[in-house]
Amino acid sequence: MMLARPPRDDGEQGRDCGCERHPRLRVVLWLLWLAVALGLALFAGHGFARGTSAAADAGAEERCLLEALRRAAPGTTAGAIRARCGVAPGLAPDRIAPQDDGAAPKTHRPGPGTEAAAAADATEGAVASAAGALVAPVQRSRPVGDGPVRRRIEEEAVLWSERFALLPHRPNYLHPVSHTQASPTTAGAGPVQRNEIKFQISFKFPLTPPLFDGRAALFFAYTGQSWWQAWNGQRSSPFREYSHEPEVFVAWAPGRQVLGWDWRVASAGFVHQSNGRSGDFSRSWNRLFAEVLLDRPGPWWIAIRPWWRIPENAKPTPASPDGDDNPLMTRYAGHGEVRVGYADGVDNWTLTARRSLSSGGKGAVQLDYSRPTGISPHLRWHAQYFDGYAESLIDYQARVRRIGLGFMLNDWF
């Protein structure tokens, strides 16, 4: 937890670590902090990195199935053909989790000694060329769904049996370049630069086995956002702000259609958001929220997330530690958000809009774009533009225009 501290005079700066007297030491500390941030982000995205291989393998599986179907003898069953290509059955449309108490569904295999079993042994885990020769081993996965939200559900289901896997909750990214049009107005923070490093770490994990035959599950999630004045040597490169956002929520699959869209997931829960500071720098609030996730065959998806702030008593005096530190939070952070996304696996776009319904309420818009780096199958280039209020808790009443460039481990979908 970060505690507020009074501004230091010039004589105090640099004495904590000798950074001003030893510029090389400052660079080393920057690199260490960056390594820690990347390590945490990679750990949070490790489970998703395995799950995203489903999309990459889908084309190979489809080709294998088509070739096996073309070469199949009369009377060959669909199960035998699927077994040859090592394909596991997908989830039913009204499921968000596997049905076998958290374990990923097993690949169907024919009985021993049968011709189909011999074929499965010979071809499982390999890609067949047009001539039927085995050309390369692959990591098998379940079939990929026909919409972005459905694909994510199926990819996450692969990981339910992994004890130490963390599922992605929101995008995990790192922006070494993050620039604001005007200097942040953080009160009492001293000289603040417009260029800083911004990163987000977000993960979730199930608190229960799949419920109601995989139709529902209870989750814990955590999202941390950081604004790091890494290039501000005048102030020994402090973390200007860090936002903690734990959530507990239940999610279930309605299995319905709404105006031609597939209602994939509904969720509801509690979220706390705080910057972990005290006094004049304290920012926190508690909310109850509901969320609806919709998609349709193709790249488009929609998320609608309204929330209600849990009321707090007014402060008896301005200096009192009791009571509401931020009574105007909802006016600036809004009463909910809507996200509209386009995710074709290569060029991904997401538009997020927040708005307050209060008199004189404010809002914000954010546009995200990502595409593969070509360096690693699990890294994407990421560009983000934000315009509005409540980008960070410390400056929630100030309008911020920010553009960030960097890397992303996972997108929304």
Short mmCIF file of C-alpha atoms in Angstrom, two decimals:
data_model
loop_
_atom_site.label_atom_id
_atom_site.label_comp_id
_atom_site.label_asym_id
_atom_site.label_seq_id
_atom_site.Cartn_x
_atom_site.Cartn_y
_atom_site.Cartn_z
CA MET A 1 0.00 0.00 0.00
CA MET A 2 1.31 3.46 -0.92
CA LEU A 3 1.21 6.08 1.83
CA ALA A 4 1.12 9.80 1.17
CA ARG A 5 4.28 11.69 2.03
CA PRO A 6 4.96 15.44 2.08
CA PRO A 7 6.98 16.93 -0.77
CA ARG A 8 10.72 16.83 -0.23
CA ASP A 9 13.00 19.77 -0.69
CA ASP A 10 15.97 19.63 -3.06
CA GLY A 11 18.29 18.58 -0.29
CA GLU A 12 16.24 15.50 0.43
CA GLN A 13 15.94 14.33 -3.16
CA GLY A 14 18.28 11.52 -3.97
CA ARG A 15 19.34 10.72 -0.41
CA ASP A 16 17.12 7.64 -0.20
CA CYS A 17 19.17 5.64 -2.69
CA GLY A 18 22.00 7.89 -3.85
CA CYS A 19 20.34 8.12 -7.26
CA GLU A 20 21.27 11.76 -7.86
CA ARG A 21 24.94 11.13 -7.06
CA HIS A 22 25.03 7.90 -9.09
CA PRO A 23 23.08 8.23 -12.37
CA ARG A 24 23.97 4.64 -13.33
CA LEU A 25 22.31 3.38 -10.15
CA ARG A 26 19.13 5.24 -11.10
CA VAL A 27 19.10 3.54 -14.50
CA VAL A 28 19.61 0.14 -12.86
CA LEU A 29 16.69 0.79 -10.50
CA TRP A 30 14.48 1.78 -13.43
CA LEU A 31 15.35 -1.43 -15.20
CA LEU A 32 14.65 -3.47 -12.06
CA TRP A 33 11.23 -1.87 -11.63
CA LEU A 34 10.46 -2.50 -15.29
CA ALA A 35 11.51 -6.14 -14.95
CA VAL A 36 9.23 -6.57 -11.92
CA ALA A 37 6.29 -5.03 -13.78
CA LEU A 38 6.86 -7.22 -16.81
CA GLY A 39 7.28 -10.30 -14.63
CA LEU A 40 3.98 -9.69 -12.87
CA ALA A 41 2.23 -9.03 -16.15
CA LEU A 42 3.67 -12.18 -17.71
CA PHE A 43 2.61 -14.21 -14.67
CA ALA A 44 -0.91 -12.81 -14.87
CA GLY A 45 -1.05 -13.55 -18.57
CA HIS A 46 0.59 -16.99 -18.41
CA GLY A 47 -2.70 -18.84 -18.26
CA PHE A 48 -4.13 -16.86 -21.14
CA ALA A 49 -0.98 -17.40 -23.19
CA ARG A 50 -1.74 -21.11 -23.16
CA GLY A 51 -5.39 -20.53 -23.88
CA THR A 52 -4.73 -18.29 -26.90
CA SER A 53 -3.03 -21.17 -28.68
CA ALA A 54 -6.57 -22.42 -29.33
CA ALA A 55 -7.11 -19.73 -31.94
CA ALA A 56 -3.74 -20.38 -33.59
CA ASP A 57 -4.40 -24.14 -33.79
CA ALA A 58 -7.97 -23.81 -35.00
CA GLY A 59 -6.97 -23.57 -38.65
CA ALA A 60 -4.77 -26.67 -38.41
CA GLU A 61 -7.57 -28.61 -36.72
CA GLU A 62 -10.06 -27.56 -39.38
CA ARG A 63 -7.72 -28.65 -42.16
CA CYS A 64 -7.09 -31.96 -40.40
CA LEU A 65 -10.83 -32.58 -40.00
CA LEU A 66 -11.56 -31.77 -43.64
CA GLU A 67 -8.76 -34.03 -44.85
CA ALA A 68 -9.83 -36.85 -42.51
CA LEU A 69 -13.41 -36.51 -43.71
CA ARG A 70 -12.32 -36.68 -47.34
CA ARG A 71 -10.25 -39.82 -46.77
CA ALA A 72 -12.65 -41.55 -44.36
CA ALA A 73 -13.97 -44.97 -45.31
CA PRO A 74 -17.74 -45.51 -45.52
CA GLY A 75 -19.24 -46.03 -42.07
CA THR A 76 -16.59 -44.02 -40.20
CA THR A 77 -18.19 -42.20 -37.28
CA ALA A 78 -17.83 -38.50 -36.54
CA GLY A 79 -16.22 -39.39 -33.20
CA ALA A 80 -13.53 -41.42 -34.94
CA ILE A 81 -12.78 -38.54 -37.31
CA ARG A 82 -12.53 -36.08 -34.43
CA ALA A 83 -10.32 -38.47 -32.49
CA ARG A 84 -7.89 -38.69 -35.43
CA CYS A 85 -7.32 -34.96 -35.18
CA GLY A 86 -7.19 -34.88 -31.38
CA VAL A 87 -10.14 -32.51 -31.12
CA ALA A 88 -12.04 -32.31 -27.85
CA PRO A 89 -15.76 -31.54 -27.86
CA GLY A 90 -16.59 -27.90 -27.20
CA LEU A 91 -18.79 -26.46 -24.49
CA ALA A 92 -22.53 -26.28 -24.98
CA PRO A 93 -23.79 -22.77 -25.85
CA ASP A 94 -25.33 -22.35 -22.39
CA ARG A 95 -22.10 -23.10 -20.49
CA ILE A 96 -19.29 -20.86 -19.29
CA ALA A 97 -17.20 -23.64 -17.72
CA PRO A 98 -16.50 -27.38 -18.10
CA GLN A 99 -19.03 -29.70 -16.49
CA ASP A 100 -16.61 -32.18 -14.91
CA ASP A 101 -15.79 -30.32 -11.69
CA GLY A 102 -13.16 -28.02 -13.15
CA ALA A 103 -11.34 -30.44 -15.38
CA ALA A 104 -11.15 -29.75 -19.09
CA PRO A 105 -13.20 -32.22 -21.13
CA LYS A 106 -11.17 -35.21 -22.25
CA THR A 107 -10.59 -36.01 -25.89
CA HIS A 108 -12.81 -38.87 -27.01
CA ARG A 109 -10.76 -41.91 -28.01
CA PRO A 110 -12.05 -45.10 -29.66
CA GLY A 111 -11.70 -48.43 -27.92
CA PRO A 112 -8.33 -50.19 -28.00
CA GLY A 113 -7.59 -52.50 -30.87
CA THR A 114 -9.92 -50.76 -33.30
CA GLU A 115 -8.91 -49.27 -36.61
CA ALA A 116 -10.03 -45.84 -35.41
CA ALA A 117 -7.82 -46.15 -32.31
CA ALA A 118 -4.81 -47.01 -34.45
CA ALA A 119 -5.51 -44.00 -36.63
CA ALA A 120 -5.86 -41.78 -33.58
CA ASP A 121 -2.55 -43.04 -32.17
CA ALA A 122 -0.86 -42.33 -35.46
CA THR A 123 -2.24 -38.84 -36.00
CA GLU A 124 -3.09 -37.36 -32.61
CA GLY A 125 -1.08 -34.20 -31.97
CA ALA A 126 0.15 -33.82 -35.55
CA VAL A 127 -0.83 -31.85 -38.62
CA ALA A 128 -1.48 -33.93 -41.74
CA SER A 129 -0.37 -32.66 -45.13
CA ALA A 130 -2.60 -32.93 -48.19
CA ALA A 131 -1.01 -36.30 -48.91
CA GLY A 132 -1.75 -37.52 -45.40
CA ALA A 133 1.87 -37.37 -44.17
CA LEU A 134 2.62 -36.12 -40.66
CA VAL A 135 4.46 -32.84 -41.04
CA ALA A 136 4.55 -31.14 -37.60
CA PRO A 137 3.44 -31.66 -34.01
CA VAL A 138 0.92 -29.20 -32.63
CA GLN A 139 -0.75 -28.45 -29.32
CA ARG A 140 -4.37 -29.54 -29.62
CA SER A 141 -7.25 -27.46 -28.33
CA ARG A 142 -11.03 -27.46 -28.32
CA PRO A 143 -12.93 -26.03 -31.31
CA VAL A 144 -13.06 -22.25 -31.51
CA GLY A 145 -16.44 -20.51 -31.16
CA ASP A 146 -18.05 -18.31 -33.77
CA GLY A 147 -17.92 -15.02 -31.79
CA PRO A 148 -15.25 -13.20 -29.72
CA VAL A 149 -16.89 -13.78 -26.32
CA ARG A 150 -17.64 -17.43 -27.13
CA ARG A 151 -14.04 -18.02 -28.22
CA ARG A 152 -12.74 -16.61 -24.92
CA ILE A 153 -15.09 -18.82 -22.91
CA GLU A 154 -13.86 -21.93 -24.72
CA GLU A 155 -10.20 -20.90 -24.40
CA GLU A 156 -10.57 -20.30 -20.66
CA ALA A 157 -12.35 -23.64 -20.22
CA VAL A 158 -9.13 -25.38 -21.34
CA LEU A 159 -7.41 -23.98 -18.24
CA TRP A 160 -9.92 -24.90 -15.55
CA SER A 161 -7.95 -28.02 -14.64
CA GLU A 162 -4.67 -26.04 -14.28
CA ARG A 163 -4.12 -25.46 -10.60
CA PHE A 164 -1.79 -22.47 -10.93
CA ALA A 165 -3.25 -20.84 -14.05
CA LEU A 166 -4.57 -17.30 -13.78
CA LEU A 167 -7.25 -16.30 -16.25
CA PRO A 168 -7.16 -12.80 -17.82
CA HIS A 169 -9.84 -10.44 -16.59
CA ARG A 170 -9.15 -7.16 -18.39
CA PRO A 171 -6.33 -6.38 -20.83
CA ASN A 172 -2.78 -6.71 -19.50
CA TYR A 173 -0.48 -4.12 -21.04
CA LEU A 174 2.64 -1.99 -20.60
CA HIS A 175 3.07 1.48 -22.13
CA PRO A 176 6.70 2.68 -21.95
CA VAL A 177 5.43 5.79 -23.76
CA SER A 178 2.39 7.44 -22.16
CA HIS A 179 1.93 11.16 -22.82
CA THR A 180 -0.68 13.62 -21.51
CA GLN A 181 -1.57 16.91 -23.16
CA ALA A 182 -1.16 18.74 -19.84
CA SER A 183 0.83 17.87 -16.73
CA PRO A 184 -1.15 15.76 -14.24
CA THR A 185 -2.67 17.88 -11.48
CA THR A 186 -1.80 15.55 -8.62
CA ALA A 187 -2.09 17.70 -5.49
CA GLY A 188 1.07 18.16 -3.47
CA ALA A 189 3.15 15.88 -5.66
CA GLY A 190 5.73 18.46 -6.75
CA PRO A 191 7.04 18.62 -10.33
CA VAL A 192 5.19 16.08 -12.46
CA GLN A 193 6.18 15.23 -16.02
CA ARG A 194 3.74 14.68 -18.86
CA ASN A 195 5.60 11.55 -19.99
CA GLU A 196 5.39 8.49 -17.78
CA ILE A 197 5.03 4.70 -17.91
CA LYS A 198 1.55 3.23 -17.53
CA PHE A 199 0.74 -0.43 -17.08
CA GLN A 200 -2.20 -2.60 -16.10
CA ILE A 201 -2.22 -6.06 -14.53
CA SER A 202 -5.56 -7.87 -14.42
CA PHE A 203 -6.45 -11.48 -13.63
CA LYS A 204 -9.22 -13.63 -12.21
CA PHE A 205 -9.65 -17.14 -10.89
CA PRO A 206 -12.70 -19.23 -9.95
CA LEU A 207 -13.53 -19.53 -6.25
CA THR A 208 -15.78 -22.55 -6.83
CA PRO A 209 -15.92 -25.48 -9.22
CA PRO A 210 -18.30 -24.99 -12.15
CA LEU A 211 -21.83 -24.71 -10.81
CA PHE A 212 -25.08 -26.05 -12.29
CA ASP A 213 -23.35 -28.27 -14.86
CA GLY A 214 -21.03 -25.49 -15.99
CA ARG A 215 -23.70 -22.82 -16.37
CA ALA A 216 -22.29 -20.56 -13.61
CA ALA A 217 -19.22 -19.88 -11.49
CA LEU A 218 -18.06 -17.59 -8.69
CA PHE A 219 -14.90 -15.55 -9.39
CA PHE A 220 -12.38 -13.30 -7.68
CA ALA A 221 -10.64 -10.73 -9.87
CA TYR A 222 -7.98 -8.09 -9.35
CA THR A 223 -6.95 -5.18 -11.57
CA GLY A 224 -4.04 -2.89 -10.80
CA GLN A 225 -3.21 0.24 -12.77
CA SER A 226 0.02 2.19 -12.32
CA TRP A 227 1.21 5.62 -13.43
CA TRP A 228 4.98 5.66 -12.98
CA GLN A 229 7.08 8.82 -13.35
CA ALA A 230 10.00 6.69 -14.50
CA TRP A 231 11.61 9.49 -16.51
CA ASN A 232 11.33 12.08 -13.73
CA GLY A 233 14.85 12.00 -12.28
CA GLN A 234 14.21 15.28 -10.48
CA ARG A 235 11.93 13.37 -8.08
CA SER A 236 13.78 10.01 -8.05
CA SER A 237 11.25 8.43 -10.45
CA PRO A 238 8.29 7.83 -8.08
CA PHE A 239 5.08 5.95 -8.73
CA ARG A 240 2.67 8.87 -9.05
CA GLU A 241 -0.45 6.76 -8.58
CA TYR A 242 -1.52 3.13 -8.23
CA SER A 243 -5.11 1.92 -8.34
CA HIS A 244 -6.20 -1.34 -6.65
CA GLU A 245 -9.48 -2.84 -7.84
CA PRO A 246 -10.50 -6.24 -6.38
CA GLU A 247 -13.83 -7.78 -7.38
CA VAL A 248 -16.00 -10.71 -6.35
CA PHE A 249 -18.71 -11.69 -8.81
CA VAL A 250 -20.85 -14.51 -10.08
CA ALA A 251 -21.11 -15.16 -13.82
CA TRP A 252 -23.57 -17.36 -15.66
CA ALA A 253 -24.59 -18.18 -19.24
CA PRO A 254 -28.16 -17.08 -20.08
CA GLY A 255 -28.13 -18.94 -23.42
CA ARG A 256 -30.51 -16.44 -25.03
CA GLN A 257 -30.63 -14.13 -28.01
CA VAL A 258 -31.31 -10.39 -27.73
CA LEU A 259 -32.17 -8.50 -30.93
CA GLY A 260 -30.11 -10.88 -33.02
CA TRP A 261 -27.14 -10.93 -30.60
CA ASP A 262 -26.11 -13.96 -28.53
CA TRP A 263 -26.24 -13.19 -24.81
CA ARG A 264 -23.13 -15.10 -23.77
CA VAL A 265 -22.48 -14.04 -20.18
CA ALA A 266 -24.31 -12.20 -17.41
CA SER A 267 -22.50 -11.29 -14.21
CA ALA A 268 -23.09 -9.35 -11.01
CA GLY A 269 -20.90 -8.59 -8.03
CA PHE A 270 -19.05 -6.21 -5.74
CA VAL A 271 -16.00 -4.11 -6.58
CA HIS A 272 -13.78 -1.95 -4.37
CA GLN A 273 -11.42 0.61 -5.86
CA SER A 274 -8.78 2.48 -3.89
CA ASN A 275 -5.39 4.08 -4.35
CA GLY A 276 -4.23 2.83 -0.95
CA ARG A 277 -3.41 6.30 0.38
CA SER A 278 -4.63 8.39 3.28
CA GLY A 279 -5.44 11.97 4.15
CA ASP A 280 -5.87 14.44 1.29
CA PHE A 281 -4.59 11.84 -1.18
CA SER A 282 -7.14 9.17 -0.24
CA ARG A 283 -9.42 7.99 -3.03
CA SER A 284 -11.78 5.03 -2.72
CA TRP A 285 -15.30 3.86 -3.42
CA ASN A 286 -17.39 0.68 -3.35
CA ARG A 287 -19.85 -0.43 -6.02
CA LEU A 288 -22.33 -3.13 -6.93
CA PHE A 289 -22.35 -3.87 -10.62
CA ALA A 290 -24.01 -5.98 -13.29
CA GLU A 291 -22.62 -6.78 -16.71
CA VAL A 292 -23.97 -8.19 -19.96
CA LEU A 293 -21.70 -9.63 -22.69
CA LEU A 294 -23.09 -10.06 -26.19
CA ASP A 295 -21.56 -11.20 -29.45
CA ARG A 296 -22.59 -12.66 -32.80
CA PRO A 297 -20.88 -14.72 -35.50
CA GLY A 298 -18.02 -12.57 -36.71
CA PRO A 299 -15.74 -10.08 -34.96
CA TRP A 300 -18.20 -7.79 -33.11
CA TRP A 301 -18.99 -7.82 -29.38
CA ILE A 302 -20.73 -5.53 -26.86
CA ALA A 303 -20.42 -5.17 -23.07
CA ILE A 304 -22.84 -3.15 -20.94
CA ARG A 305 -21.81 -2.57 -17.31
CA PRO A 306 -23.95 -0.34 -15.06
CA TRP A 307 -23.03 0.13 -11.41
CA TRP A 308 -24.42 1.61 -8.21
CA ARG A 309 -22.19 3.24 -5.64
CA ILE A 310 -22.70 2.03 -2.07
CA PRO A 311 -23.45 5.19 -0.06
CA GLU A 312 -21.11 6.39 2.68
CA ASN A 313 -21.77 8.79 5.52
CA ALA A 314 -20.59 12.36 5.11
CA LYS A 315 -17.42 13.36 6.97
CA PRO A 316 -18.16 14.99 10.36
CA THR A 317 -15.17 17.30 9.76
CA PRO A 318 -12.85 17.71 6.75
CA ALA A 319 -9.92 16.25 8.70
CA SER A 320 -11.84 13.24 10.03
CA PRO A 321 -10.67 9.80 8.85
CA ASP A 322 -14.32 8.63 8.92
CA GLY A 323 -16.86 9.27 6.21
CA ASP A 324 -16.82 9.73 2.45
CA ASP A 325 -13.48 11.01 1.15
CA ASN A 326 -14.81 11.48 -2.38
CA PRO A 327 -18.50 12.45 -2.45
CA LEU A 328 -18.30 13.58 -6.11
CA MET A 329 -16.79 10.36 -7.45
CA THR A 330 -19.92 9.18 -9.30
CA ARG A 331 -20.38 12.58 -10.93
CA TYR A 332 -17.00 12.20 -12.67
CA ALA A 333 -16.51 8.41 -12.92
CA GLY A 334 -20.06 7.82 -14.09
CA HIS A 335 -22.83 5.34 -13.42
CA GLY A 336 -21.67 2.73 -15.90
CA GLU A 337 -19.80 2.04 -19.10
CA VAL A 338 -20.41 0.54 -22.52
CA ARG A 339 -17.74 -1.20 -24.58
CA VAL A 340 -18.06 -1.98 -28.28
CA GLY A 341 -15.33 -4.13 -29.77
CA TYR A 342 -14.13 -5.53 -33.08
CA ALA A 343 -11.85 -8.55 -32.66
CA ASP A 344 -10.84 -10.44 -35.79
CA GLY A 345 -7.62 -11.78 -34.22
CA VAL A 346 -5.38 -9.41 -36.17
CA ASP A 347 -6.73 -5.87 -35.89
CA ASN A 348 -8.64 -5.42 -32.63
CA TRP A 349 -10.50 -2.21 -31.79
CA THR A 350 -12.35 -1.37 -28.56
CA LEU A 351 -14.32 1.80 -27.84
CA THR A 352 -15.22 2.40 -24.17
CA ALA A 353 -17.62 5.14 -23.05
CA ARG A 354 -18.55 6.16 -19.49
CA ARG A 355 -21.15 8.70 -18.45
CA SER A 356 -22.65 10.05 -15.24
CA LEU A 357 -26.40 10.45 -15.02
CA SER A 358 -26.10 13.13 -12.31
CA SER A 359 -26.85 16.77 -12.97
CA GLY A 360 -23.74 18.26 -14.49
CA GLY A 361 -22.24 14.78 -14.76
CA LYS A 362 -19.05 14.07 -16.66
CA GLY A 363 -17.76 11.09 -18.58
CA ALA A 364 -14.92 9.71 -20.66
CA VAL A 365 -14.15 7.87 -23.89
CA GLN A 366 -11.25 5.53 -24.57
CA LEU A 367 -10.15 3.96 -27.85
CA ASP A 368 -7.83 0.93 -27.88
CA TYR A 369 -6.15 -0.71 -30.86
CA SER A 370 -3.95 -3.81 -30.89
CA ARG A 371 -2.38 -6.13 -33.45
CA PRO A 372 0.23 -8.94 -33.33
CA THR A 373 3.84 -7.86 -32.96
CA GLY A 374 5.28 -10.63 -35.10
CA ILE A 375 7.89 -11.06 -32.35
CA SER A 376 5.93 -13.44 -30.14
CA PRO A 377 2.51 -15.07 -30.64
CA HIS A 378 1.59 -13.86 -27.15
CA LEU A 379 2.52 -10.17 -27.58
CA ARG A 380 0.51 -7.49 -29.35
CA TRP A 381 1.28 -3.89 -30.17
CA HIS A 382 -1.10 -1.63 -28.26
CA ALA A 383 -2.16 1.99 -28.74
CA GLN A 384 -4.60 3.73 -26.38
CA TYR A 385 -6.23 7.16 -26.42
CA PHE A 386 -8.18 8.50 -23.43
CA ASP A 387 -10.18 11.72 -23.15
CA GLY A 388 -12.27 12.52 -20.10
CA TYR A 389 -12.45 12.24 -16.34
CA ALA A 390 -11.50 9.61 -13.73
CA GLU A 391 -8.68 8.02 -15.69
CA SER A 392 -6.90 7.74 -12.33
CA LEU A 393 -8.39 8.10 -8.86
CA ILE A 394 -6.01 10.83 -7.70
CA ASP A 395 -7.02 13.11 -10.60
CA TYR A 396 -10.62 11.98 -11.04
CA GLN A 397 -11.93 15.56 -11.15
CA ALA A 398 -9.46 16.70 -13.83
CA ARG A 399 -9.96 16.19 -17.56
CA VAL A 400 -7.14 14.11 -19.01
CA ARG A 401 -6.16 13.62 -22.65
CA ARG A 402 -3.62 10.81 -22.90
CA ILE A 403 -2.09 8.68 -25.62
CA GLY A 404 -0.09 5.55 -24.81
CA LEU A 405 1.97 3.17 -26.92
CA GLY A 406 3.37 -0.19 -25.89
CA PHE A 407 2.74 -3.92 -25.62
CA MET A 408 -0.28 -6.02 -24.68
CA LEU A 409 -0.43 -9.59 -23.45
CA ASN A 410 -4.16 -10.03 -23.98
CA ASP A 411 -7.00 -7.97 -25.34
CA TRP A 412 -10.57 -8.03 -24.05
CA PHE A 413 -11.44 -10.81 -26.51
#
